């Protein structure tokens, strides 16, 4: 059987493309090297009856109604407003930085009206390049030296395995700083956790009569056999894997950051006061997640995970440095040439080497697929 479209990867980007294409009547084959769908969003129900996120916590959030409405076709959401605490100086402090954070750190009692001027004074006491040249400059220019050293410096070294001065200022755009008492990590209009989990949501996306799925199939090991599945003239390949691997590392390897995740079942109802507690300065792990806070499930036990960043392993994060950015530009020039002929789409965090949130990855997949359909 010949297919109109081959999707490489059954993660959230690949599933989005596959569903849209299938609904136009196209026959779609999804190949996935793992034995399960959902990619790094994969989750499962533990023996304690708790939904565990296999690759660390995923909280969906977006301001884009198109993306929100698209996902709500395949799942209901448990409304969840994510809050994070940071263990620093022996205290559990609200994070991201807001009025309460400042008052706890500096032992002050300022009001929300005073936050901007307070931070302005902290910034004036600090030294940094303006415009920011790197991650450190970008953060210090917003909050000053003390808050940077307490919450960001060592966490960044653990997370990325390098000094903050080596990282792009772009990474700091993901870090909110608030001048009010809003303790939520995200302020997006739509937030939540799929009520039956991310895996079920992705499986629902892939559940269509025009979609066939082949698990345990490595695109690169299949070689010419992969293209043999496709219609020779009008076949479309959607690639969601590592960008440099597709081109056989012709411009050199791009860096991806991975994690070693250690799961523990605790013989008590609750372990910590929030779904996620960051540990910027203590221990080798970066944070501890307790899943029951997110899922609302009940059990007399609880499951936590601790994240230890690694250089090697499953690629989770792109590493935005000057060197990687230059290599990306070379690879993306080749991507542009391939996409121009209408037979390829590269989409997703790995395939575009871009630091996407989930909603951004879904929106990119929607827009690229719709652009392709309009060109047909």
mmCIF file of C-alpha atoms in Angstrom:
data_model
loop_
_atom_site.group_PDB
_atom_site.id
_atom_site.type_symbol
_atom_site.label_atom_id
_atom_site.label_comp_id
_atom_site.label_asym_id
_atom_site.label_seq_id
_atom_site.Cartn_x
_atom_site.Cartn_y
_atom_site.Cartn_z
ATOM 1 C CA UNK A 1 0.000 0.000 0.000
ATOM 2 C CA UNK A 2 1.235 3.467 -0.897
ATOM 3 C CA UNK A 3 0.701 6.417 1.442
ATOM 4 C CA UNK A 4 0.337 10.083 0.602
ATOM 5 C CA UNK A 5 2.227 11.177 3.708
ATOM 6 C CA UNK A 6 4.945 9.751 5.912
ATOM 7 C CA UNK A 7 5.254 11.254 9.402
ATOM 8 C CA UNK A 8 8.494 10.544 11.249
ATOM 9 C CA UNK A 9 7.721 10.644 14.954
ATOM 10 C CA UNK A 10 4.511 10.089 16.931
ATOM 11 C CA UNK A 11 5.055 12.978 19.319
ATOM 12 C CA UNK A 12 2.803 15.985 19.640
ATOM 13 C CA UNK A 13 4.120 17.693 16.474
ATOM 14 C CA UNK A 14 3.884 14.598 14.295
ATOM 15 C CA UNK A 15 0.430 13.715 15.622
ATOM 16 C CA UNK A 16 -0.849 17.223 14.863
ATOM 17 C CA UNK A 17 0.348 17.063 11.257
ATOM 18 C CA UNK A 18 -0.928 13.506 10.797
ATOM 19 C CA UNK A 19 -4.417 14.368 12.017
ATOM 20 C CA UNK A 20 -4.802 17.451 9.830
ATOM 21 C CA UNK A 21 -3.611 15.590 6.750
ATOM 22 C CA UNK A 22 -5.801 12.559 7.464
ATOM 23 C CA UNK A 23 -8.883 14.758 7.704
ATOM 24 C CA UNK A 24 -8.284 15.902 4.117
ATOM 25 C CA UNK A 25 -8.598 12.301 2.938
ATOM 26 C CA UNK A 26 -4.876 11.623 2.642
ATOM 27 C CA UNK A 27 -3.486 8.271 3.706
ATOM 28 C CA UNK A 28 -0.875 8.833 6.412
ATOM 29 C CA UNK A 29 1.763 6.474 7.798
ATOM 30 C CA UNK A 30 3.320 7.448 11.139
ATOM 31 C CA UNK A 31 6.553 5.699 12.072
ATOM 32 C CA UNK A 32 7.917 5.892 15.602
ATOM 33 C CA UNK A 33 11.140 4.312 16.857
ATOM 34 C CA UNK A 34 9.771 3.943 20.392
ATOM 35 C CA UNK A 35 7.093 1.419 21.332
ATOM 36 C CA UNK A 36 4.664 4.158 22.366
ATOM 37 C CA UNK A 37 3.198 7.442 21.163
ATOM 38 C CA UNK A 38 3.395 10.966 22.622
ATOM 39 C CA UNK A 39 7.195 11.361 22.499
ATOM 40 C CA UNK A 40 8.542 13.358 25.419
ATOM 41 C CA UNK A 41 4.960 14.093 26.535
ATOM 42 C CA UNK A 42 4.413 10.389 27.267
ATOM 43 C CA UNK A 43 2.757 9.472 30.559
ATOM 44 C CA UNK A 44 1.355 6.358 32.219
ATOM 45 C CA UNK A 45 -0.726 5.266 35.210
ATOM 46 C CA UNK A 46 1.470 3.923 38.017
ATOM 47 C CA UNK A 47 0.488 1.012 40.261
ATOM 48 C CA UNK A 48 -0.398 3.617 42.904
ATOM 49 C CA UNK A 49 -3.050 5.004 40.546
ATOM 50 C CA UNK A 50 -1.075 8.167 39.819
ATOM 51 C CA UNK A 51 -0.422 9.498 36.306
ATOM 52 C CA UNK A 52 3.339 9.852 35.955
ATOM 53 C CA UNK A 53 5.036 11.933 33.267
ATOM 54 C CA UNK A 54 7.781 9.670 31.896
ATOM 55 C CA UNK A 55 10.068 12.493 30.826
ATOM 56 C CA UNK A 56 9.381 15.025 33.553
ATOM 57 C CA UNK A 57 6.482 17.417 34.192
ATOM 58 C CA UNK A 58 4.459 18.799 31.289
ATOM 59 C CA UNK A 59 1.892 21.514 32.019
ATOM 60 C CA UNK A 60 -0.006 22.759 29.017
ATOM 61 C CA UNK A 61 -0.482 26.519 28.735
ATOM 62 C CA UNK A 62 -1.309 28.861 25.885
ATOM 63 C CA UNK A 63 -2.866 32.160 24.905
ATOM 64 C CA UNK A 64 -3.665 30.805 21.461
ATOM 65 C CA UNK A 65 -7.337 29.854 21.188
ATOM 66 C CA UNK A 66 -6.785 28.018 17.902
ATOM 67 C CA UNK A 67 -4.356 25.635 19.604
ATOM 68 C CA UNK A 68 -6.566 25.283 22.692
ATOM 69 C CA UNK A 69 -9.637 24.486 20.603
ATOM 70 C CA UNK A 70 -7.667 22.006 18.484
ATOM 71 C CA UNK A 71 -6.524 20.005 21.518
ATOM 72 C CA UNK A 72 -9.958 20.103 23.117
ATOM 73 C CA UNK A 73 -11.192 17.985 20.229
ATOM 74 C CA UNK A 74 -9.101 15.124 21.606
ATOM 75 C CA UNK A 75 -9.183 15.565 25.360
ATOM 76 C CA UNK A 76 -10.862 17.286 28.243
ATOM 77 C CA UNK A 77 -8.540 19.279 30.466
ATOM 78 C CA UNK A 78 -8.227 19.361 34.211
ATOM 79 C CA UNK A 79 -7.888 23.061 34.886
ATOM 80 C CA UNK A 80 -4.589 23.521 36.690
ATOM 81 C CA UNK A 81 -2.728 26.740 37.500
ATOM 82 C CA UNK A 82 0.928 25.818 37.936
ATOM 83 C CA UNK A 83 2.803 27.189 40.943
ATOM 84 C CA UNK A 84 6.481 26.638 41.669
ATOM 85 C CA UNK A 85 8.484 27.016 44.858
ATOM 86 C CA UNK A 86 12.248 27.449 44.967
ATOM 87 C CA UNK A 87 14.295 26.105 47.878
ATOM 88 C CA UNK A 88 16.868 28.814 48.549
ATOM 89 C CA UNK A 89 18.567 30.024 51.710
ATOM 90 C CA UNK A 90 16.707 27.291 53.601
ATOM 91 C CA UNK A 91 13.310 28.687 52.607
ATOM 92 C CA UNK A 92 10.606 27.658 50.159
ATOM 93 C CA UNK A 93 10.176 30.840 48.163
ATOM 94 C CA UNK A 94 7.553 31.591 45.484
ATOM 95 C CA UNK A 95 8.992 31.510 41.970
ATOM 96 C CA UNK A 96 8.971 33.253 39.519
ATOM 97 C CA UNK A 97 9.970 36.478 41.190
ATOM 98 C CA UNK A 98 7.056 38.588 42.380
ATOM 99 C CA UNK A 99 6.236 40.869 45.312
ATOM 100 C CA UNK A 100 6.135 38.016 47.838
ATOM 101 C CA UNK A 101 9.460 36.640 46.575
ATOM 102 C CA UNK A 102 11.181 39.986 47.084
ATOM 103 C CA UNK A 103 9.738 40.447 50.565
ATOM 104 C CA UNK A 104 10.922 36.999 51.657
ATOM 105 C CA UNK A 105 14.426 37.381 50.219
ATOM 106 C CA UNK A 106 15.099 40.939 51.350
ATOM 107 C CA UNK A 107 12.992 40.818 54.544
ATOM 108 C CA UNK A 108 10.979 43.818 53.378
ATOM 109 C CA UNK A 109 7.280 44.618 53.212
ATOM 110 C CA UNK A 110 7.004 46.476 49.930
ATOM 111 C CA UNK A 111 3.711 46.634 48.031
ATOM 112 C CA UNK A 112 3.095 45.797 44.393
ATOM 113 C CA UNK A 113 3.397 49.494 43.587
ATOM 114 C CA UNK A 114 6.974 49.474 44.880
ATOM 115 C CA UNK A 115 8.276 46.416 43.021
ATOM 116 C CA UNK A 116 9.350 48.160 39.835
ATOM 117 C CA UNK A 117 11.337 50.861 41.634
ATOM 118 C CA UNK A 118 12.844 48.245 43.993
ATOM 119 C CA UNK A 119 14.092 46.114 41.111
ATOM 120 C CA UNK A 120 15.276 49.218 39.294
ATOM 121 C CA UNK A 121 17.541 50.018 42.253
ATOM 122 C CA UNK A 122 18.844 46.443 42.315
ATOM 123 C CA UNK A 123 19.622 46.604 38.603
ATOM 124 C CA UNK A 124 21.453 49.931 38.946
ATOM 125 C CA UNK A 125 23.801 48.348 41.512
ATOM 126 C CA UNK A 126 24.696 45.540 39.074
ATOM 127 C CA UNK A 127 27.033 45.368 36.079
ATOM 128 C CA UNK A 128 25.959 43.860 32.774
ATOM 129 C CA UNK A 129 26.073 44.469 29.042
ATOM 130 C CA UNK A 130 23.212 46.440 27.552
ATOM 131 C CA UNK A 131 21.826 45.172 25.249
ATOM 132 C CA UNK A 132 22.389 41.781 26.902
ATOM 133 C CA UNK A 133 25.071 39.589 25.325
ATOM 134 C CA UNK A 134 24.162 36.397 27.169
ATOM 135 C CA UNK A 135 21.817 34.736 29.657
ATOM 136 C CA UNK A 136 23.447 36.341 32.696
ATOM 137 C CA UNK A 137 23.173 39.841 31.244
ATOM 138 C CA UNK A 138 19.540 39.281 30.334
ATOM 139 C CA UNK A 139 18.532 38.180 33.842
ATOM 140 C CA UNK A 140 20.664 40.661 35.803
ATOM 141 C CA UNK A 141 19.307 43.494 33.668
ATOM 142 C CA UNK A 142 15.827 42.579 34.955
ATOM 143 C CA UNK A 143 16.369 41.656 38.622
ATOM 144 C CA UNK A 144 19.903 42.572 39.722
ATOM 145 C CA UNK A 145 22.743 40.490 41.154
ATOM 146 C CA UNK A 146 21.287 39.101 44.385
ATOM 147 C CA UNK A 147 18.166 37.539 42.890
ATOM 148 C CA UNK A 148 20.196 36.307 39.934
ATOM 149 C CA UNK A 149 22.718 34.574 42.199
ATOM 150 C CA UNK A 150 20.019 33.108 44.442
ATOM 151 C CA UNK A 151 17.651 31.685 41.824
ATOM 152 C CA UNK A 152 19.297 31.587 38.413
ATOM 153 C CA UNK A 153 23.084 31.241 38.378
ATOM 154 C CA UNK A 154 23.599 27.772 39.860
ATOM 155 C CA UNK A 155 20.326 26.373 38.494
ATOM 156 C CA UNK A 156 21.485 27.357 35.010
ATOM 157 C CA UNK A 157 24.905 25.765 35.507
ATOM 158 C CA UNK A 158 23.234 22.509 36.597
ATOM 159 C CA UNK A 159 20.585 22.592 33.883
ATOM 160 C CA UNK A 160 22.851 23.408 30.947
ATOM 161 C CA UNK A 161 26.253 22.170 32.103
ATOM 162 C CA UNK A 162 27.941 25.465 31.296
ATOM 163 C CA UNK A 163 28.312 28.992 32.580
ATOM 164 C CA UNK A 164 25.370 31.379 32.012
ATOM 165 C CA UNK A 165 27.697 33.689 30.082
ATOM 166 C CA UNK A 166 27.997 30.983 27.399
ATOM 167 C CA UNK A 167 24.235 30.803 26.802
ATOM 168 C CA UNK A 168 22.078 32.980 24.605
ATOM 169 C CA UNK A 169 20.090 35.814 26.137
ATOM 170 C CA UNK A 170 17.107 34.346 24.274
ATOM 171 C CA UNK A 171 16.707 31.637 26.925
ATOM 172 C CA UNK A 172 15.878 34.298 29.519
ATOM 173 C CA UNK A 173 12.748 35.226 27.563
ATOM 174 C CA UNK A 174 11.078 32.112 29.034
ATOM 175 C CA UNK A 175 11.555 33.385 32.596
ATOM 176 C CA UNK A 176 8.748 35.638 33.849
ATOM 177 C CA UNK A 177 9.342 38.420 36.374
ATOM 178 C CA UNK A 178 6.273 40.012 37.931
ATOM 179 C CA UNK A 179 5.616 43.278 39.678
ATOM 180 C CA UNK A 180 2.461 41.930 41.356
ATOM 181 C CA UNK A 181 1.619 39.023 43.697
ATOM 182 C CA UNK A 182 0.670 36.570 40.954
ATOM 183 C CA UNK A 183 2.355 33.358 42.110
ATOM 184 C CA UNK A 184 1.485 31.288 39.046
ATOM 185 C CA UNK A 185 4.376 30.121 36.916
ATOM 186 C CA UNK A 186 2.382 30.810 33.737
ATOM 187 C CA UNK A 187 -0.092 33.634 33.209
ATOM 188 C CA UNK A 188 -1.603 32.246 29.986
ATOM 189 C CA UNK A 189 -5.370 32.353 29.498
ATOM 190 C CA UNK A 190 -5.653 28.589 28.982
ATOM 191 C CA UNK A 191 -3.866 26.178 31.310
ATOM 192 C CA UNK A 192 -4.335 22.562 32.299
ATOM 193 C CA UNK A 193 -3.469 18.876 32.189
ATOM 194 C CA UNK A 194 -5.233 16.421 29.835
ATOM 195 C CA UNK A 195 -7.750 14.647 32.085
ATOM 196 C CA UNK A 196 -6.731 11.183 30.845
ATOM 197 C CA UNK A 197 -3.107 12.077 30.203
ATOM 198 C CA UNK A 198 -1.001 13.226 27.272
ATOM 199 C CA UNK A 199 -0.562 9.732 25.852
ATOM 200 C CA UNK A 200 -4.316 9.247 25.597
ATOM 201 C CA UNK A 201 -4.672 12.691 24.020
ATOM 202 C CA UNK A 202 -2.064 11.909 21.345
ATOM 203 C CA UNK A 203 -3.563 8.453 20.764
ATOM 204 C CA UNK A 204 -6.922 10.142 20.149
ATOM 205 C CA UNK A 205 -5.255 12.470 17.641
ATOM 206 C CA UNK A 206 -3.822 9.472 15.807
ATOM 207 C CA UNK A 207 -7.084 7.515 15.945
ATOM 208 C CA UNK A 208 -8.338 8.091 12.392
ATOM 209 C CA UNK A 209 -9.202 5.695 9.599
ATOM 210 C CA UNK A 210 -6.632 7.328 7.311
ATOM 211 C CA UNK A 211 -3.753 7.008 9.813
ATOM 212 C CA UNK A 212 -1.607 3.890 10.142
ATOM 213 C CA UNK A 213 1.097 3.643 12.831
ATOM 214 C CA UNK A 214 4.280 1.597 12.848
ATOM 215 C CA UNK A 215 5.983 1.495 16.259
ATOM 216 C CA UNK A 216 9.556 0.325 16.814
ATOM 217 C CA UNK A 217 10.537 1.622 13.369
ATOM 218 C CA UNK A 218 13.659 3.777 13.099
ATOM 219 C CA UNK A 219 13.450 6.057 10.055
ATOM 220 C CA UNK A 220 17.207 5.964 9.542
ATOM 221 C CA UNK A 221 17.466 2.195 9.813
ATOM 222 C CA UNK A 222 14.610 1.746 7.354
ATOM 223 C CA UNK A 223 16.572 3.685 4.745
ATOM 224 C CA UNK A 224 15.056 3.423 1.275
ATOM 225 C CA UNK A 225 12.270 1.260 2.645
ATOM 226 C CA UNK A 226 10.775 4.330 4.333
ATOM 227 C CA UNK A 227 10.437 6.220 1.044
ATOM 228 C CA UNK A 228 9.073 3.068 -0.587
ATOM 229 C CA UNK A 229 5.888 3.542 1.446
ATOM 230 C CA UNK A 230 5.270 6.897 -0.248
ATOM 231 C CA UNK A 231 3.591 7.876 -3.463
ATOM 232 C CA UNK A 232 6.597 8.620 -5.683
ATOM 233 C CA UNK A 233 5.239 11.783 -7.307
ATOM 234 C CA UNK A 234 3.274 13.559 -4.588
ATOM 235 C CA UNK A 235 4.465 11.904 -1.398
ATOM 236 C CA UNK A 236 5.108 14.180 1.604
ATOM 237 C CA UNK A 237 7.546 13.402 4.430
ATOM 238 C CA UNK A 238 7.105 15.205 7.742
ATOM 239 C CA UNK A 239 10.211 14.988 9.894
ATOM 240 C CA UNK A 240 10.186 15.700 13.646
ATOM 241 C CA UNK A 241 13.519 14.175 14.748
ATOM 242 C CA UNK A 242 16.944 15.688 15.380
ATOM 243 C CA UNK A 243 17.879 18.247 12.743
ATOM 244 C CA UNK A 244 21.572 17.365 12.457
ATOM 245 C CA UNK A 245 20.920 13.620 12.296
ATOM 246 C CA UNK A 246 18.726 14.004 9.213
ATOM 247 C CA UNK A 247 21.635 15.548 7.309
ATOM 248 C CA UNK A 248 24.154 13.030 8.675
ATOM 249 C CA UNK A 249 25.848 15.740 10.757
ATOM 250 C CA UNK A 250 27.340 17.392 7.651
ATOM 251 C CA UNK A 251 27.844 20.707 9.466
ATOM 252 C CA UNK A 252 28.762 19.095 12.780
ATOM 253 C CA UNK A 253 26.724 17.864 15.724
ATOM 254 C CA UNK A 254 24.239 20.150 17.414
ATOM 255 C CA UNK A 255 24.040 19.955 21.199
ATOM 256 C CA UNK A 256 20.957 18.662 22.990
ATOM 257 C CA UNK A 257 20.531 18.550 26.753
ATOM 258 C CA UNK A 258 19.092 15.418 28.309
ATOM 259 C CA UNK A 259 17.910 14.300 31.745
ATOM 260 C CA UNK A 260 18.299 11.352 34.037
ATOM 261 C CA UNK A 261 14.988 11.136 35.866
ATOM 262 C CA UNK A 262 14.757 9.249 39.134
ATOM 263 C CA UNK A 263 11.269 8.209 40.263
ATOM 264 C CA UNK A 264 10.395 7.398 43.862
ATOM 265 C CA UNK A 265 7.240 6.167 45.538
ATOM 266 C CA UNK A 266 6.857 7.762 48.952
ATOM 267 C CA UNK A 267 4.848 6.017 51.678
ATOM 268 C CA UNK A 268 2.888 9.115 52.639
ATOM 269 C CA UNK A 269 0.006 11.076 51.153
ATOM 270 C CA UNK A 270 1.965 14.206 50.236
ATOM 271 C CA UNK A 271 5.659 14.984 49.900
ATOM 272 C CA UNK A 272 5.867 18.726 49.166
ATOM 273 C CA UNK A 273 3.709 21.846 49.056
ATOM 274 C CA UNK A 274 3.646 22.359 45.296
ATOM 275 C CA UNK A 275 3.769 20.326 42.110
ATOM 276 C CA UNK A 276 7.331 21.492 41.462
ATOM 277 C CA UNK A 277 10.050 22.647 43.844
ATOM 278 C CA UNK A 278 13.267 23.980 42.310
ATOM 279 C CA UNK A 279 16.643 23.404 43.966
ATOM 280 C CA UNK A 280 18.924 26.019 42.414
ATOM 281 C CA UNK A 281 21.804 25.762 44.893
ATOM 282 C CA UNK A 282 21.471 22.480 46.803
ATOM 283 C CA UNK A 283 21.959 18.891 45.559
ATOM 284 C CA UNK A 284 22.730 17.679 42.057
ATOM 285 C CA UNK A 285 19.128 17.580 40.832
ATOM 286 C CA UNK A 286 17.401 20.707 39.579
ATOM 287 C CA UNK A 287 13.848 20.091 40.778
ATOM 288 C CA UNK A 288 11.422 17.647 42.340
ATOM 289 C CA UNK A 289 7.962 17.081 40.877
ATOM 290 C CA UNK A 290 5.034 15.549 42.766
ATOM 291 C CA UNK A 291 2.476 14.519 40.174
ATOM 292 C CA UNK A 292 -0.641 14.327 42.349
ATOM 293 C CA UNK A 293 -0.687 18.114 42.647
ATOM 294 C CA UNK A 294 -1.177 18.305 38.871
ATOM 295 C CA UNK A 295 -3.525 15.397 38.278
ATOM 296 C CA UNK A 296 -5.859 15.639 41.289
ATOM 297 C CA UNK A 297 -5.635 11.862 41.775
ATOM 298 C CA UNK A 298 -5.969 10.451 45.273
ATOM 299 C CA UNK A 299 -3.759 7.890 46.934
ATOM 300 C CA UNK A 300 -2.324 7.257 50.391
ATOM 301 C CA UNK A 301 1.056 7.171 48.619
ATOM 302 C CA UNK A 302 2.689 9.662 46.304
ATOM 303 C CA UNK A 303 5.126 9.543 43.369
ATOM 304 C CA UNK A 304 7.895 12.087 42.888
ATOM 305 C CA UNK A 305 10.647 12.513 40.319
ATOM 306 C CA UNK A 306 14.020 14.203 40.582
ATOM 307 C CA UNK A 307 15.724 15.551 37.460
ATOM 308 C CA UNK A 308 19.469 15.274 36.902
ATOM 309 C CA UNK A 309 20.580 17.097 33.716
ATOM 310 C CA UNK A 310 22.909 15.181 31.387
ATOM 311 C CA UNK A 311 24.834 15.794 28.156
ATOM 312 C CA UNK A 312 23.856 12.462 26.608
ATOM 313 C CA UNK A 313 20.591 10.580 26.394
ATOM 314 C CA UNK A 314 17.138 11.301 25.016
ATOM 315 C CA UNK A 315 17.289 14.841 23.562
ATOM 316 C CA UNK A 316 15.018 17.145 25.586
ATOM 317 C CA UNK A 317 16.348 20.660 25.143
ATOM 318 C CA UNK A 318 18.216 22.491 22.403
ATOM 319 C CA UNK A 319 21.285 24.344 23.667
ATOM 320 C CA UNK A 320 21.260 27.885 22.345
ATOM 321 C CA UNK A 321 24.880 28.991 22.084
ATOM 322 C CA UNK A 322 26.644 30.996 19.388
ATOM 323 C CA UNK A 323 28.231 27.859 17.941
ATOM 324 C CA UNK A 324 24.958 25.913 17.805
ATOM 325 C CA UNK A 325 23.110 28.879 16.342
ATOM 326 C CA UNK A 326 25.597 29.111 13.461
ATOM 327 C CA UNK A 327 25.295 25.386 12.731
ATOM 328 C CA UNK A 328 21.510 25.644 12.881
ATOM 329 C CA UNK A 329 21.530 28.377 10.245
ATOM 330 C CA UNK A 330 23.458 26.119 7.879
ATOM 331 C CA UNK A 331 21.113 23.184 8.448
ATOM 332 C CA UNK A 332 17.994 25.338 8.133
ATOM 333 C CA UNK A 333 19.193 26.608 4.742
ATOM 334 C CA UNK A 334 19.128 22.972 3.600
ATOM 335 C CA UNK A 335 15.702 22.512 5.193
ATOM 336 C CA UNK A 336 14.377 25.512 3.283
ATOM 337 C CA UNK A 337 15.603 24.023 0.013
ATOM 338 C CA UNK A 338 13.945 20.673 0.768
ATOM 339 C CA UNK A 339 10.666 22.241 1.870
ATOM 340 C CA UNK A 340 10.564 24.373 -1.259
ATOM 341 C CA UNK A 341 9.998 21.314 -3.457
ATOM 342 C CA UNK A 342 6.823 20.475 -1.512
ATOM 343 C CA UNK A 343 7.963 17.006 -0.441
ATOM 344 C CA UNK A 344 9.242 17.736 3.065
ATOM 345 C CA UNK A 345 8.130 19.521 6.209
ATOM 346 C CA UNK A 346 10.448 19.880 9.208
ATOM 347 C CA UNK A 347 8.575 20.712 12.387
ATOM 348 C CA UNK A 348 8.999 20.505 16.150
ATOM 349 C CA UNK A 349 11.582 21.381 18.773
ATOM 350 C CA UNK A 350 14.201 18.911 17.509
ATOM 351 C CA UNK A 351 13.632 19.230 13.760
ATOM 352 C CA UNK A 352 13.745 23.033 13.873
ATOM 353 C CA UNK A 353 16.272 23.166 16.720
ATOM 354 C CA UNK A 354 14.039 25.659 18.451
ATOM 355 C CA UNK A 355 13.050 26.106 22.086
ATOM 356 C CA UNK A 356 9.313 25.571 21.630
ATOM 357 C CA UNK A 357 6.720 25.280 24.351
ATOM 358 C CA UNK A 358 4.069 22.643 23.612
ATOM 359 C CA UNK A 359 1.564 25.149 22.256
ATOM 360 C CA UNK A 360 4.216 26.741 20.033
ATOM 361 C CA UNK A 361 5.151 23.332 18.634
ATOM 362 C CA UNK A 362 1.497 22.553 17.888
ATOM 363 C CA UNK A 363 0.908 25.944 16.261
ATOM 364 C CA UNK A 364 4.001 25.547 14.064
ATOM 365 C CA UNK A 365 2.790 22.085 12.996
ATOM 366 C CA UNK A 366 -0.673 23.449 12.171
ATOM 367 C CA UNK A 367 0.667 26.404 10.207
ATOM 368 C CA UNK A 368 3.236 24.406 8.237
ATOM 369 C CA UNK A 369 0.710 21.714 7.356
ATOM 370 C CA UNK A 370 -1.933 24.219 6.304
ATOM 371 C CA UNK A 371 0.628 26.090 4.203
ATOM 372 C CA UNK A 372 1.454 22.842 2.432
ATOM 373 C CA UNK A 373 -2.241 22.075 1.811
ATOM 374 C CA UNK A 374 -2.813 25.516 0.310
ATOM 375 C CA UNK A 375 0.068 24.970 -2.101
ATOM 376 C CA UNK A 376 -1.350 21.688 -3.425
#
